[in-house]
Amino acid sequence: MPSCIHCGAPCPTGAASSCPRCGTPRTPGTSGTWGANATGGTAHQPNRSPAPGYIRVGSTMLPRWLPWLLLALFLVGGGAEFLILRSDSDPSSPASDYPSPSTTPPAVPGLDPTPTSTPYTAPGDPSDSPSSSTPPSPSPSADTPSGTVERFYQEINAHDFAAAWELGGKNIGGANYSDWVAGYGSTSHITVSAVDRTSDSTGAGEVSAVVRALQNDGSVKVYSGTYTVSDGAIVDAHLTGSQ
């Protein structure tokens, strides 16, 4: 059976002068193939509307769905390329959620993964000796008479009047504890400079001292004199005051 050279549709023999599908005319004097002349050349199409489902592009009949298919392929390809470029440049895209390859070497069991370096210290280097740093000034020992006097005033500054009472307040402050504590009500802070005049192995002895008492109003009262210490407590005091 003859067929159309443009659309490939089978064309029955008979009196039909054109392809029933695309409208290509049959060249007189030919048999078998529609749309060709006797010498094998392509016949010219008439200026007529194409068959249903086809469009004319120049001298070619194309199915109507073919341009739409090409357009859809173009849009799909362009959209895919846009998404790929966006995923490469946008850090918030899902592709950025994947961790980048790590350059950290794998941990080896039994080895510390964090390398540490210890500076080399030459033998005899004074920097490795604890005595190279300046030690803090030692506080006066409470075993000395002057240490007992200074600790007495430290407890008063800390408002631990019960401890100060046992360190000598009961011996030099009168018989009434409450009155003795009330006597320091206007005192903000006390500093004392104490020097042993005499002392023995038991911590007893006589101390020369200068006492400066800062008052709440900013004034300073100064007292100087001697303290007598025995058995770790002040047993007597002789002070004179001036302002």
mmCIF file of C-alpha atoms in Angstrom:
data_model
loop_
_atom_site.group_PDB
_atom_site.id
_atom_site.type_symbol
_atom_site.label_atom_id
_atom_site.label_comp_id
_atom_site.label_asym_id
_atom_site.label_seq_id
_atom_site.Cartn_x
_atom_site.Cartn_y
_atom_site.Cartn_z
ATOM 1 C CA MET A 1 0.000 0.000 0.000
ATOM 2 C CA PRO A 2 1.343 3.469 -0.833
ATOM 3 C CA SER A 3 2.398 5.713 2.042
ATOM 4 C CA CYS A 4 2.880 9.462 2.447
ATOM 5 C CA ILE A 5 6.502 10.604 2.451
ATOM 6 C CA HIS A 6 5.679 13.468 4.862
ATOM 7 C CA CYS A 7 3.664 11.841 7.637
ATOM 8 C CA GLY A 8 4.051 8.143 6.794
ATOM 9 C CA ALA A 9 0.319 7.531 6.810
ATOM 10 C CA PRO A 10 -0.876 4.660 4.601
ATOM 11 C CA CYS A 11 -2.785 5.982 1.593
ATOM 12 C CA PRO A 12 -5.174 3.625 -0.211
ATOM 13 C CA THR A 13 -5.059 3.527 -3.927
ATOM 14 C CA GLY A 14 -7.917 5.081 -5.757
ATOM 15 C CA ALA A 15 -9.049 8.481 -6.828
ATOM 16 C CA ALA A 16 -7.756 10.311 -3.746
ATOM 17 C CA SER A 17 -5.584 13.217 -4.826
ATOM 18 C CA SER A 18 -4.005 14.054 -1.422
ATOM 19 C CA CYS A 19 -2.975 12.363 1.830
ATOM 20 C CA PRO A 20 -6.008 12.054 4.119
ATOM 21 C CA ARG A 21 -3.866 12.912 7.164
ATOM 22 C CA CYS A 22 -1.477 15.749 6.224
ATOM 23 C CA GLY A 23 -2.962 16.856 2.909
ATOM 24 C CA THR A 24 0.148 16.278 0.791
ATOM 25 C CA PRO A 25 -1.011 16.053 -2.875
ATOM 26 C CA ARG A 26 -0.455 12.961 -4.886
ATOM 27 C CA THR A 27 1.590 13.600 -8.003
ATOM 28 C CA PRO A 28 -0.130 12.300 -11.085
ATOM 29 C CA GLY A 29 1.617 9.455 -12.791
ATOM 30 C CA THR A 30 3.173 7.967 -9.659
ATOM 31 C CA SER A 31 2.317 4.864 -7.810
ATOM 32 C CA GLY A 32 3.309 3.567 -4.437
ATOM 33 C CA THR A 33 4.685 6.619 -2.616
ATOM 34 C CA TRP A 34 2.610 9.751 -2.105
ATOM 35 C CA GLY A 35 4.208 13.180 -2.372
ATOM 36 C CA ALA A 36 6.838 12.320 -5.040
ATOM 37 C CA ASN A 37 6.868 12.983 -8.752
ATOM 38 C CA ALA A 38 7.755 10.576 -11.401
ATOM 39 C CA THR A 39 11.443 11.388 -11.216
ATOM 40 C CA GLY A 40 11.725 10.868 -7.446
ATOM 41 C CA GLY A 41 11.564 14.581 -6.501
ATOM 42 C CA THR A 42 9.326 15.946 -3.749
ATOM 43 C CA ALA A 43 6.061 17.415 -4.838
ATOM 44 C CA HIS A 44 5.163 20.942 -3.977
ATOM 45 C CA GLN A 45 2.479 21.234 -1.322
ATOM 46 C CA PRO A 46 -0.526 23.379 -2.159
ATOM 47 C CA ASN A 47 -1.413 26.485 -0.195
ATOM 48 C CA ARG A 48 -4.037 24.842 1.903
ATOM 49 C CA SER A 49 -4.645 24.307 5.587
ATOM 50 C CA PRO A 50 -2.768 21.349 7.099
ATOM 51 C CA ALA A 51 -4.609 18.283 8.233
ATOM 52 C CA PRO A 52 -6.019 18.220 11.776
ATOM 53 C CA GLY A 53 -3.283 17.656 14.337
ATOM 54 C CA TYR A 54 -0.491 19.106 12.163
ATOM 55 C CA ILE A 55 1.044 22.489 11.525
ATOM 56 C CA ARG A 56 2.945 23.726 8.510
ATOM 57 C CA VAL A 57 6.571 24.883 9.063
ATOM 58 C CA GLY A 58 7.847 25.990 5.666
ATOM 59 C CA SER A 59 7.330 23.037 3.378
ATOM 60 C CA THR A 60 7.190 20.544 6.256
ATOM 61 C CA MET A 61 4.175 19.257 8.153
ATOM 62 C CA LEU A 62 4.855 18.751 11.846
ATOM 63 C CA PRO A 63 2.610 17.298 14.544
ATOM 64 C CA ARG A 64 1.177 19.994 16.770
ATOM 65 C CA TRP A 65 2.556 18.360 19.908
ATOM 66 C CA LEU A 66 6.175 18.445 18.687
ATOM 67 C CA PRO A 67 6.860 22.205 19.370
ATOM 68 C CA TRP A 68 5.294 21.859 22.804
ATOM 69 C CA LEU A 69 7.503 18.872 23.554
ATOM 70 C CA LEU A 70 10.615 20.816 22.513
ATOM 71 C CA LEU A 71 9.537 23.789 24.670
ATOM 72 C CA ALA A 72 8.920 21.516 27.659
ATOM 73 C CA LEU A 73 12.343 19.900 27.271
ATOM 74 C CA PHE A 74 13.955 23.348 27.090
ATOM 75 C CA LEU A 75 12.188 24.559 30.241
ATOM 76 C CA VAL A 76 12.976 21.381 32.181
ATOM 77 C CA GLY A 77 16.640 21.556 31.223
ATOM 78 C CA GLY A 78 16.906 25.264 32.103
ATOM 79 C CA GLY A 79 15.136 24.738 35.438
ATOM 80 C CA ALA A 80 17.448 21.874 36.370
ATOM 81 C CA GLU A 81 20.504 23.986 35.544
ATOM 82 C CA PHE A 82 19.122 26.855 37.680
ATOM 83 C CA LEU A 83 18.591 24.548 40.659
ATOM 84 C CA ILE A 84 22.120 23.150 40.355
ATOM 85 C CA LEU A 85 23.668 26.633 40.250
ATOM 86 C CA ARG A 86 21.527 27.787 43.179
ATOM 87 C CA SER A 87 22.471 24.788 45.309
ATOM 88 C CA ASP A 88 26.160 25.546 44.694
ATOM 89 C CA SER A 89 25.860 29.209 45.766
ATOM 90 C CA ASP A 90 23.177 29.091 48.478
ATOM 91 C CA PRO A 91 24.527 27.836 51.844
ATOM 92 C CA SER A 92 20.957 27.229 53.055
ATOM 93 C CA SER A 93 20.159 24.744 50.289
ATOM 94 C CA PRO A 94 19.825 21.055 51.231
ATOM 95 C CA ALA A 95 23.071 20.269 49.454
ATOM 96 C CA SER A 96 24.953 22.416 51.976
ATOM 97 C CA ASP A 97 23.672 20.193 54.807
ATOM 98 C CA TYR A 98 26.126 17.509 53.855
ATOM 99 C CA PRO A 99 29.395 17.826 55.785
ATOM 100 C CA SER A 100 32.470 18.704 53.844
ATOM 101 C CA PRO A 101 35.265 16.172 53.787
ATOM 102 C CA SER A 102 37.295 16.411 56.962
ATOM 103 C CA THR A 103 41.036 16.824 56.824
ATOM 104 C CA THR A 104 41.451 15.631 60.426
ATOM 105 C CA PRO A 105 43.281 12.308 60.503
ATOM 106 C CA PRO A 106 41.368 9.423 62.092
ATOM 107 C CA ALA A 107 41.942 8.822 65.769
ATOM 108 C CA VAL A 108 44.265 5.970 66.640
ATOM 109 C CA PRO A 109 43.234 3.921 69.708
ATOM 110 C CA GLY A 110 45.559 4.481 72.623
ATOM 111 C CA LEU A 111 46.938 7.777 71.317
ATOM 112 C CA ASP A 112 46.002 11.299 72.356
ATOM 113 C CA PRO A 113 44.340 12.929 69.294
ATOM 114 C CA THR A 114 45.439 16.397 70.442
ATOM 115 C CA PRO A 115 49.177 16.925 70.013
ATOM 116 C CA THR A 116 50.771 18.832 72.823
ATOM 117 C CA SER A 117 54.194 20.334 73.087
ATOM 118 C CA THR A 118 56.122 20.883 76.282
ATOM 119 C CA PRO A 119 58.769 23.613 76.216
ATOM 120 C CA TYR A 120 62.244 22.298 76.857
ATOM 121 C CA THR A 121 63.781 23.391 80.121
ATOM 122 C CA ALA A 122 67.502 23.069 80.446
ATOM 123 C CA PRO A 123 68.814 21.492 83.645
ATOM 124 C CA GLY A 124 69.510 24.131 86.223
ATOM 125 C CA ASP A 125 67.183 26.651 84.560
ATOM 126 C CA PRO A 126 65.879 28.850 87.344
ATOM 127 C CA SER A 127 62.474 28.988 85.656
ATOM 128 C CA ASP A 128 61.723 25.427 86.795
ATOM 129 C CA SER A 129 62.489 26.222 90.399
ATOM 130 C CA PRO A 130 59.555 27.141 92.666
ATOM 131 C CA SER A 131 61.817 29.551 94.501
ATOM 132 C CA SER A 132 62.343 31.660 91.353
ATOM 133 C CA SER A 133 58.984 33.368 91.777
ATOM 134 C CA THR A 134 58.544 35.943 94.475
ATOM 135 C CA PRO A 135 56.746 34.239 97.358
ATOM 136 C CA PRO A 136 53.909 36.072 99.057
ATOM 137 C CA SER A 137 54.736 37.901 102.224
ATOM 138 C CA PRO A 138 54.141 35.498 105.096
ATOM 139 C CA SER A 139 51.628 36.576 107.683
ATOM 140 C CA PRO A 140 52.968 36.947 111.204
ATOM 141 C CA SER A 141 52.948 33.694 113.064
ATOM 142 C CA ALA A 142 50.453 33.469 115.895
ATOM 143 C CA ASP A 143 53.160 31.694 117.905
ATOM 144 C CA THR A 144 54.962 35.011 118.394
ATOM 145 C CA PRO A 145 53.717 37.758 120.709
ATOM 146 C CA SER A 146 53.389 40.250 117.828
ATOM 147 C CA GLY A 147 51.486 37.622 115.787
ATOM 148 C CA THR A 148 48.977 37.258 118.603
ATOM 149 C CA VAL A 149 48.393 41.027 118.706
ATOM 150 C CA GLU A 150 47.904 41.258 114.938
ATOM 151 C CA ARG A 151 45.522 38.278 114.873
ATOM 152 C CA PHE A 152 43.512 39.955 117.673
ATOM 153 C CA TYR A 153 42.824 42.971 115.433
ATOM 154 C CA GLN A 154 42.231 40.793 112.355
ATOM 155 C CA GLU A 155 39.344 39.117 114.169
ATOM 156 C CA ILE A 156 37.909 42.537 115.094
ATOM 157 C CA ASN A 157 38.067 43.661 111.432
ATOM 158 C CA ALA A 158 36.247 40.460 110.487
ATOM 159 C CA HIS A 159 33.646 41.206 113.182
ATOM 160 C CA ASP A 160 34.462 37.894 114.843
ATOM 161 C CA PHE A 161 34.342 39.504 118.253
ATOM 162 C CA ALA A 162 33.991 36.183 120.072
ATOM 163 C CA ALA A 163 37.368 35.027 118.736
ATOM 164 C CA ALA A 164 38.952 38.410 119.571
ATOM 165 C CA TRP A 165 37.469 38.206 123.055
ATOM 166 C CA GLU A 166 39.287 34.895 123.609
ATOM 167 C CA LEU A 167 42.561 36.359 122.212
ATOM 168 C CA GLY A 168 42.653 39.031 124.935
ATOM 169 C CA GLY A 169 39.551 41.144 124.763
ATOM 170 C CA LYS A 170 38.339 39.623 128.023
ATOM 171 C CA ASN A 171 41.608 40.711 129.672
ATOM 172 C CA ILE A 172 41.894 44.287 128.368
ATOM 173 C CA GLY A 173 38.311 45.164 127.379
ATOM 174 C CA GLY A 174 36.553 45.084 130.688
ATOM 175 C CA ALA A 175 34.204 42.573 132.226
ATOM 176 C CA ASN A 176 31.197 43.173 129.965
ATOM 177 C CA TYR A 177 31.424 41.578 126.501
ATOM 178 C CA SER A 178 28.527 43.573 125.027
ATOM 179 C CA ASP A 179 29.967 46.901 126.129
ATOM 180 C CA TRP A 180 33.349 45.962 124.705
ATOM 181 C CA VAL A 181 31.817 45.071 121.311
ATOM 182 C CA ALA A 182 29.771 48.286 121.301
ATOM 183 C CA GLY A 183 32.983 50.269 121.752
ATOM 184 C CA TYR A 184 33.951 49.302 118.156
ATOM 185 C CA GLY A 185 30.605 50.397 116.688
ATOM 186 C CA SER A 186 32.050 53.607 115.211
ATOM 187 C CA THR A 187 35.223 51.908 113.918
ATOM 188 C CA SER A 188 35.402 50.958 110.227
ATOM 189 C CA HIS A 189 38.848 49.300 110.033
ATOM 190 C CA ILE A 190 41.960 48.854 112.190
ATOM 191 C CA THR A 191 45.591 48.502 111.091
ATOM 192 C CA VAL A 192 48.366 47.602 113.504
ATOM 193 C CA SER A 193 52.177 47.596 113.317
ATOM 194 C CA ALA A 194 53.575 45.274 115.983
ATOM 195 C CA VAL A 195 57.181 44.435 116.867
ATOM 196 C CA ASP A 196 58.342 41.963 119.506
ATOM 197 C CA ARG A 197 60.354 43.574 122.262
ATOM 198 C CA THR A 198 60.832 40.338 124.203
ATOM 199 C CA SER A 199 59.671 36.786 123.512
ATOM 200 C CA ASP A 200 60.372 33.223 124.561
ATOM 201 C CA SER A 201 59.802 29.757 123.139
ATOM 202 C CA THR A 202 56.261 29.636 124.495
ATOM 203 C CA GLY A 203 55.146 32.711 122.550
ATOM 204 C CA ALA A 204 55.043 34.941 125.584
ATOM 205 C CA GLY A 205 56.603 38.381 125.591
ATOM 206 C CA GLU A 206 56.125 42.084 125.248
ATOM 207 C CA VAL A 207 55.114 43.845 122.025
ATOM 208 C CA SER A 208 55.479 47.469 120.911
ATOM 209 C CA ALA A 209 52.589 48.480 118.666
ATOM 210 C CA VAL A 210 51.018 51.406 116.815
ATOM 211 C CA VAL A 211 47.275 51.066 116.199
ATOM 212 C CA ARG A 212 45.371 53.177 113.609
ATOM 213 C CA ALA A 213 41.599 52.996 113.812
ATOM 214 C CA LEU A 214 39.639 54.368 110.832
ATOM 215 C CA GLN A 215 36.291 55.729 111.961
ATOM 216 C CA ASN A 216 33.021 55.629 110.072
ATOM 217 C CA ASP A 217 33.164 59.391 109.529
ATOM 218 C CA GLY A 218 36.577 59.123 107.834
ATOM 219 C CA SER A 219 38.690 60.294 110.770
ATOM 220 C CA VAL A 220 41.594 58.204 112.103
ATOM 221 C CA LYS A 221 42.474 57.593 115.742
ATOM 222 C CA VAL A 222 46.071 56.590 116.508
ATOM 223 C CA TYR A 223 47.172 54.660 119.566
ATOM 224 C CA SER A 224 50.663 53.505 120.560
ATOM 225 C CA GLY A 225 52.033 51.496 123.460
ATOM 226 C CA THR A 226 52.804 47.972 124.571
ATOM 227 C CA TYR A 227 50.982 44.659 124.857
ATOM 228 C CA THR A 228 51.908 41.725 127.084
ATOM 229 C CA VAL A 229 51.218 38.276 125.650
ATOM 230 C CA SER A 230 51.141 34.961 127.512
ATOM 231 C CA ASP A 231 49.790 31.526 126.568
ATOM 232 C CA GLY A 232 48.708 32.788 123.127
ATOM 233 C CA ALA A 233 46.544 35.665 124.411
ATOM 234 C CA ILE A 234 46.930 39.331 125.346
ATOM 235 C CA VAL A 235 46.949 39.646 129.115
ATOM 236 C CA ASP A 236 47.751 43.335 129.501
ATOM 237 C CA ALA A 237 47.966 46.541 127.419
ATOM 238 C CA HIS A 238 49.227 50.069 127.971
ATOM 239 C CA LEU A 239 48.248 52.442 125.173
ATOM 240 C CA THR A 240 48.085 56.196 124.769
ATOM 241 C CA GLY A 241 45.874 57.746 122.117
ATOM 242 C CA SER A 242 46.019 60.876 119.980
ATOM 243 C CA GLN A 243 43.935 62.245 117.119
#
